[in-house]
Amino acid sequence: MANNEAGIATKQKIIYYSKLLFYKNGFNKTTLKNICEAAEIPRTNLFHYFKDKTDIASFLTNDINNRFYGCVNQEIEARHYGGDLIQKGCTCIAAFFLSVMSDPKLNRFFSEIYLNHTGVIPGNDFYLSVFRTLYKAAKKNPETLEFKLFYITNTACQGEFLRQFMSGELNAPSTECVSYFLNQLLIGLSVPEEDKSIIAETAIRLSGQLKTSFLEVFWTEPDLKME
């Protein structure tokens, strides 16, 4: 029991200081040595829990996004915003992007990990689940090549999307950028043309009314005892 609690505490420290350094200095400039020094643990201890820096980022993005989307879904239902699964999914996606794009350090963190590791998309389990749900909600079969291409297309571009917004290359308000992003997503779901703009506009409007804070979820530590 004591050893288990010590292990949980060590993993919690690794997660916390990784997140702190990724946020403060960026994913690219943070090293495993930096993380171990901040957490005051030997480097060998870190490898009991994570195989490399990308593995840490994957754990973080899966955990943070799952908790954020869970909170957003609960709030949508509690506040009786309604909407089908596609509308709810788009609202969650809009809330994520608008939150990240409003904080330069968050934007840098997510753009760097998505750009550097599109082959093993950090948060892969989470995104696969989200896009499967959206695909099924559109009454389409996720066990097809079409779904795989839809999934790759809509995840691989996220890093460049955030990078160009951060650098000013997009030169447009975040709401306009997210609206376009959602419209491209809805094309892949074969949503009728007349419905796309309504879904995207509603998603952006509802995301602005949510009380759920992405930054608050970002800094809340995961309950490792539940793993």
mmCIF file of C-alpha atoms in Angstrom:
data_model
loop_
_atom_site.group_PDB
_atom_site.id
_atom_site.type_symbol
_atom_site.label_atom_id
_atom_site.label_comp_id
_atom_site.label_asym_id
_atom_site.label_seq_id
_atom_site.Cartn_x
_atom_site.Cartn_y
_atom_site.Cartn_z
ATOM 1 C CA MET A 1 0.000 0.000 0.000
ATOM 2 C CA ALA A 2 2.777 2.408 0.965
ATOM 3 C CA ASN A 3 4.741 1.596 -2.186
ATOM 4 C CA ASN A 4 1.629 2.116 -4.304
ATOM 5 C CA GLU A 5 0.982 5.511 -2.709
ATOM 6 C CA ALA A 6 4.614 6.502 -3.228
ATOM 7 C CA GLY A 7 4.349 5.486 -6.888
ATOM 8 C CA ILE A 8 1.196 7.536 -7.362
ATOM 9 C CA ALA A 9 2.870 10.534 -5.722
ATOM 10 C CA THR A 10 5.923 10.206 -7.987
ATOM 11 C CA LYS A 11 3.801 9.945 -11.129
ATOM 12 C CA GLN A 12 1.730 12.926 -9.971
ATOM 13 C CA LYS A 13 4.909 15.005 -9.609
ATOM 14 C CA ILE A 14 6.075 14.027 -13.091
ATOM 15 C CA ILE A 15 2.708 14.996 -14.565
ATOM 16 C CA TYR A 16 2.508 18.290 -12.689
ATOM 17 C CA TYR A 17 6.022 19.505 -13.486
ATOM 18 C CA SER A 18 5.807 18.338 -17.092
ATOM 19 C CA LYS A 19 2.626 20.339 -17.507
ATOM 20 C CA LEU A 20 4.132 23.355 -15.768
ATOM 21 C CA LEU A 21 7.259 23.322 -17.951
ATOM 22 C CA PHE A 22 5.375 22.579 -21.176
ATOM 23 C CA TYR A 23 3.132 25.558 -20.429
ATOM 24 C CA LYS A 24 5.918 27.898 -19.326
ATOM 25 C CA ASN A 25 8.677 27.052 -21.827
ATOM 26 C CA GLY A 26 6.891 25.123 -24.565
ATOM 27 C CA PHE A 27 6.997 21.441 -25.437
ATOM 28 C CA ASN A 28 10.014 21.754 -27.747
ATOM 29 C CA LYS A 29 12.290 23.492 -25.231
ATOM 30 C CA THR A 30 11.405 21.242 -22.292
ATOM 31 C CA THR A 31 13.656 18.211 -21.790
ATOM 32 C CA LEU A 32 13.286 15.104 -19.666
ATOM 33 C CA LYS A 33 16.223 16.396 -17.642
ATOM 34 C CA ASN A 34 14.285 19.622 -16.932
ATOM 35 C CA ILE A 35 11.281 17.603 -15.777
ATOM 36 C CA CYS A 36 13.294 15.311 -13.502
ATOM 37 C CA GLU A 37 15.150 18.232 -11.944
ATOM 38 C CA ALA A 38 11.914 20.123 -11.270
ATOM 39 C CA ALA A 39 10.255 17.007 -9.810
ATOM 40 C CA GLU A 40 13.433 16.163 -7.867
ATOM 41 C CA ILE A 41 13.517 12.559 -9.010
ATOM 42 C CA PRO A 42 16.199 10.436 -10.717
ATOM 43 C CA ARG A 43 15.693 10.097 -14.470
ATOM 44 C CA THR A 44 15.392 6.318 -14.092
ATOM 45 C CA ASN A 45 12.278 6.841 -11.946
ATOM 46 C CA LEU A 46 10.527 8.682 -14.770
ATOM 47 C CA PHE A 47 10.933 5.686 -17.082
ATOM 48 C CA HIS A 48 8.861 3.553 -14.695
ATOM 49 C CA TYR A 49 5.844 5.625 -15.812
ATOM 50 C CA PHE A 50 6.604 7.152 -19.225
ATOM 51 C CA LYS A 51 8.865 6.037 -22.063
ATOM 52 C CA ASP A 52 9.623 9.537 -23.401
ATOM 53 C CA LYS A 53 8.437 13.147 -23.589
ATOM 54 C CA THR A 54 5.822 12.367 -26.244
ATOM 55 C CA ASP A 55 4.369 9.673 -23.993
ATOM 56 C CA ILE A 56 3.914 12.276 -21.243
ATOM 57 C CA ALA A 57 2.259 14.670 -23.693
ATOM 58 C CA SER A 58 -0.053 11.910 -24.924
ATOM 59 C CA PHE A 59 -1.122 11.101 -21.360
ATOM 60 C CA LEU A 60 -1.697 14.791 -20.601
ATOM 61 C CA THR A 61 -3.736 15.573 -23.699
ATOM 62 C CA ASN A 62 -5.878 12.459 -23.344
ATOM 63 C CA ASP A 63 -6.572 13.180 -19.681
ATOM 64 C CA ILE A 64 -7.159 16.945 -20.011
ATOM 65 C CA ASN A 65 -9.353 16.697 -23.103
ATOM 66 C CA ASN A 66 -11.410 13.830 -21.700
ATOM 67 C CA ARG A 67 -12.096 15.740 -18.491
ATOM 68 C CA PHE A 68 -12.813 18.998 -20.340
ATOM 69 C CA TYR A 69 -15.211 17.378 -22.818
ATOM 70 C CA GLY A 70 -16.894 15.521 -19.978
ATOM 71 C CA CYS A 71 -17.454 18.786 -18.082
ATOM 72 C CA VAL A 72 -18.715 20.559 -21.207
ATOM 73 C CA ASN A 73 -21.155 17.748 -22.018
ATOM 74 C CA GLN A 74 -22.489 17.782 -18.461
ATOM 75 C CA GLU A 75 -22.950 21.543 -18.589
ATOM 76 C CA ILE A 76 -24.717 21.405 -21.965
ATOM 77 C CA GLU A 77 -27.158 18.837 -20.584
ATOM 78 C CA ALA A 78 -27.620 20.588 -17.215
ATOM 79 C CA ARG A 79 -28.329 23.943 -18.873
ATOM 80 C CA HIS A 80 -30.706 22.326 -21.371
ATOM 81 C CA TYR A 81 -28.855 23.638 -24.404
ATOM 82 C CA GLY A 82 -30.047 20.568 -26.251
ATOM 83 C CA GLY A 83 -28.775 19.584 -29.656
ATOM 84 C CA ASP A 84 -27.869 16.222 -31.105
ATOM 85 C CA LEU A 85 -24.500 14.498 -30.804
ATOM 86 C CA ILE A 86 -23.043 16.360 -33.767
ATOM 87 C CA GLN A 87 -24.048 19.718 -32.306
ATOM 88 C CA LYS A 88 -22.697 18.766 -28.881
ATOM 89 C CA GLY A 89 -19.464 17.479 -30.408
ATOM 90 C CA CYS A 90 -18.966 20.669 -32.412
ATOM 91 C CA THR A 91 -19.679 22.781 -29.334
ATOM 92 C CA CYS A 92 -17.022 20.882 -27.378
ATOM 93 C CA ILE A 93 -14.519 21.256 -30.224
ATOM 94 C CA ALA A 94 -15.263 24.986 -30.521
ATOM 95 C CA ALA A 95 -14.871 25.435 -26.759
ATOM 96 C CA PHE A 96 -11.504 23.649 -26.856
ATOM 97 C CA PHE A 97 -10.063 25.675 -29.728
ATOM 98 C CA LEU A 98 -11.368 29.038 -28.550
ATOM 99 C CA SER A 99 -9.952 28.391 -25.067
ATOM 100 C CA VAL A 100 -6.551 27.310 -26.383
ATOM 101 C CA MET A 101 -6.368 30.162 -28.905
ATOM 102 C CA SER A 102 -7.100 32.706 -26.173
ATOM 103 C CA ASP A 103 -3.951 31.743 -24.230
ATOM 104 C CA PRO A 104 -0.644 32.066 -26.165
ATOM 105 C CA LYS A 105 1.152 29.544 -23.922
ATOM 106 C CA LEU A 106 -1.585 26.941 -24.274
ATOM 107 C CA ASN A 107 -1.665 27.595 -28.017
ATOM 108 C CA ARG A 108 2.095 27.047 -28.233
ATOM 109 C CA PHE A 109 1.934 23.825 -26.206
ATOM 110 C CA PHE A 110 -0.787 22.226 -28.324
ATOM 111 C CA SER A 111 0.543 23.449 -31.660
ATOM 112 C CA GLU A 112 4.033 22.121 -30.913
ATOM 113 C CA ILE A 113 2.979 18.643 -29.866
ATOM 114 C CA TYR A 114 0.525 18.290 -32.750
ATOM 115 C CA LEU A 115 3.026 19.540 -35.333
ATOM 116 C CA ASN A 116 5.944 17.445 -34.069
ATOM 117 C CA HIS A 117 4.076 14.209 -33.559
ATOM 118 C CA THR A 118 1.296 13.943 -36.127
ATOM 119 C CA GLY A 119 2.400 10.351 -36.789
ATOM 120 C CA VAL A 120 1.509 9.446 -33.207
ATOM 121 C CA ILE A 121 -1.015 12.150 -32.459
ATOM 122 C CA PRO A 122 -0.792 12.993 -28.744
ATOM 123 C CA GLY A 123 -4.194 12.298 -27.258
ATOM 124 C CA ASN A 124 -4.814 9.735 -29.996
ATOM 125 C CA ASP A 125 -7.220 7.634 -27.882
ATOM 126 C CA PHE A 126 -9.304 10.687 -27.075
ATOM 127 C CA TYR A 127 -9.516 12.032 -30.628
ATOM 128 C CA LEU A 128 -10.297 8.624 -32.078
ATOM 129 C CA SER A 129 -13.202 8.292 -29.651
ATOM 130 C CA VAL A 130 -14.549 11.785 -30.453
ATOM 131 C CA PHE A 131 -14.421 11.327 -34.216
ATOM 132 C CA ARG A 132 -15.925 7.832 -34.008
ATOM 133 C CA THR A 133 -18.844 9.276 -32.024
ATOM 134 C CA LEU A 134 -19.370 12.072 -34.561
ATOM 135 C CA TYR A 135 -19.171 9.626 -37.454
ATOM 136 C CA LYS A 136 -21.725 7.288 -35.901
ATOM 137 C CA ALA A 137 -23.985 10.261 -35.100
ATOM 138 C CA ALA A 138 -23.919 11.084 -38.822
ATOM 139 C CA LYS A 139 -25.094 7.484 -39.411
ATOM 140 C CA LYS A 140 -21.837 6.511 -41.076
ATOM 141 C CA ASN A 141 -19.729 3.407 -40.513
ATOM 142 C CA PRO A 142 -16.420 4.105 -38.702
ATOM 143 C CA GLU A 143 -15.029 0.705 -39.767
ATOM 144 C CA THR A 144 -14.133 1.977 -43.241
ATOM 145 C CA LEU A 145 -11.229 3.545 -45.116
ATOM 146 C CA GLU A 146 -13.350 6.670 -45.477
ATOM 147 C CA PHE A 147 -13.426 7.058 -41.698
ATOM 148 C CA LYS A 148 -9.656 6.589 -41.401
ATOM 149 C CA LEU A 149 -9.054 9.317 -43.973
ATOM 150 C CA PHE A 150 -11.620 11.563 -42.275
ATOM 151 C CA TYR A 151 -9.878 11.037 -38.930
ATOM 152 C CA ILE A 152 -6.380 11.680 -40.294
ATOM 153 C CA THR A 153 -7.459 14.779 -42.210
ATOM 154 C CA ASN A 154 -9.196 16.360 -39.235
ATOM 155 C CA THR A 155 -6.460 15.681 -36.694
ATOM 156 C CA ALA A 156 -3.245 16.165 -38.657
ATOM 157 C CA CYS A 157 -4.042 19.784 -39.524
ATOM 158 C CA GLN A 158 -4.644 20.938 -35.936
ATOM 159 C CA GLY A 159 -1.020 21.796 -35.165
ATOM 160 C CA GLU A 160 -0.586 23.974 -38.257
ATOM 161 C CA PHE A 161 -3.957 25.587 -37.635
ATOM 162 C CA LEU A 162 -2.886 26.628 -34.125
ATOM 163 C CA ARG A 163 0.647 27.581 -35.194
ATOM 164 C CA GLN A 164 -0.562 29.938 -37.909
ATOM 165 C CA PHE A 165 -3.078 31.543 -35.571
ATOM 166 C CA MET A 166 -0.354 32.022 -32.938
ATOM 167 C CA SER A 167 2.051 33.566 -35.477
ATOM 168 C CA GLY A 168 -0.599 35.866 -36.944
ATOM 169 C CA GLU A 169 -0.453 34.221 -40.371
ATOM 170 C CA LEU A 170 -4.186 33.511 -40.320
ATOM 171 C CA ASN A 171 -4.882 37.188 -39.593
ATOM 172 C CA ALA A 172 -8.497 36.579 -38.602
ATOM 173 C CA PRO A 173 -10.543 36.464 -35.373
ATOM 174 C CA SER A 174 -10.450 33.132 -33.542
ATOM 175 C CA THR A 175 -14.221 32.689 -33.968
ATOM 176 C CA GLU A 176 -13.916 33.020 -37.749
ATOM 177 C CA CYS A 177 -11.060 30.505 -37.838
ATOM 178 C CA VAL A 178 -12.939 27.996 -35.681
ATOM 179 C CA SER A 179 -16.094 28.431 -37.760
ATOM 180 C CA TYR A 180 -14.144 27.501 -40.895
ATOM 181 C CA PHE A 181 -12.533 24.548 -39.098
ATOM 182 C CA LEU A 182 -15.950 23.240 -38.014
ATOM 183 C CA ASN A 183 -17.347 23.649 -41.520
ATOM 184 C CA GLN A 184 -14.528 21.491 -42.889
ATOM 185 C CA LEU A 185 -15.256 18.879 -40.239
ATOM 186 C CA LEU A 186 -18.949 18.883 -41.140
ATOM 187 C CA ILE A 187 -18.140 18.371 -44.823
ATOM 188 C CA GLY A 188 -16.485 15.086 -43.864
ATOM 189 C CA LEU A 189 -19.638 14.109 -41.966
ATOM 190 C CA SER A 190 -21.757 14.809 -45.071
ATOM 191 C CA VAL A 191 -23.895 17.360 -43.208
ATOM 192 C CA PRO A 192 -26.240 19.186 -45.637
ATOM 193 C CA GLU A 193 -24.922 22.557 -46.798
ATOM 194 C CA GLU A 194 -27.836 24.481 -45.280
ATOM 195 C CA ASP A 195 -27.168 22.965 -41.841
ATOM 196 C CA LYS A 196 -23.381 23.445 -41.629
ATOM 197 C CA SER A 197 -23.310 27.168 -40.896
ATOM 198 C CA ILE A 198 -26.140 26.832 -38.347
ATOM 199 C CA ILE A 199 -24.288 24.080 -36.450
ATOM 200 C CA ALA A 200 -20.996 26.002 -36.520
ATOM 201 C CA GLU A 201 -22.580 29.307 -35.437
ATOM 202 C CA THR A 202 -24.528 27.593 -32.658
ATOM 203 C CA ALA A 203 -21.391 25.786 -31.448
ATOM 204 C CA ILE A 204 -19.442 29.050 -31.206
ATOM 205 C CA ARG A 205 -22.324 30.847 -29.495
ATOM 206 C CA LEU A 206 -22.852 28.086 -26.925
ATOM 207 C CA SER A 207 -19.115 27.729 -26.252
ATOM 208 C CA GLY A 208 -19.095 31.400 -25.230
ATOM 209 C CA GLN A 209 -21.853 30.751 -22.688
ATOM 210 C CA LEU A 210 -20.151 27.835 -20.959
ATOM 211 C CA LYS A 211 -18.883 28.235 -17.413
ATOM 212 C CA THR A 212 -16.447 25.349 -17.805
ATOM 213 C CA SER A 213 -12.912 26.744 -17.980
ATOM 214 C CA PHE A 214 -10.361 24.837 -20.054
ATOM 215 C CA LEU A 215 -7.489 26.442 -18.141
ATOM 216 C CA GLU A 216 -9.041 25.344 -14.834
ATOM 217 C CA VAL A 217 -9.380 21.787 -16.125
ATOM 218 C CA PHE A 218 -5.822 21.971 -17.492
ATOM 219 C CA TRP A 219 -4.388 22.676 -14.028
ATOM 220 C CA THR A 220 -6.597 20.222 -12.138
ATOM 221 C CA GLU A 221 -4.622 17.067 -11.441
ATOM 222 C CA PRO A 222 -5.957 13.688 -12.645
ATOM 223 C CA ASP A 223 -7.124 11.164 -10.082
ATOM 224 C CA LEU A 224 -4.451 8.514 -10.599
ATOM 225 C CA LYS A 225 -6.029 6.244 -8.004
ATOM 226 C CA MET A 226 -8.872 5.706 -10.438
ATOM 227 C CA GLU A 227 -6.542 4.248 -13.090
#
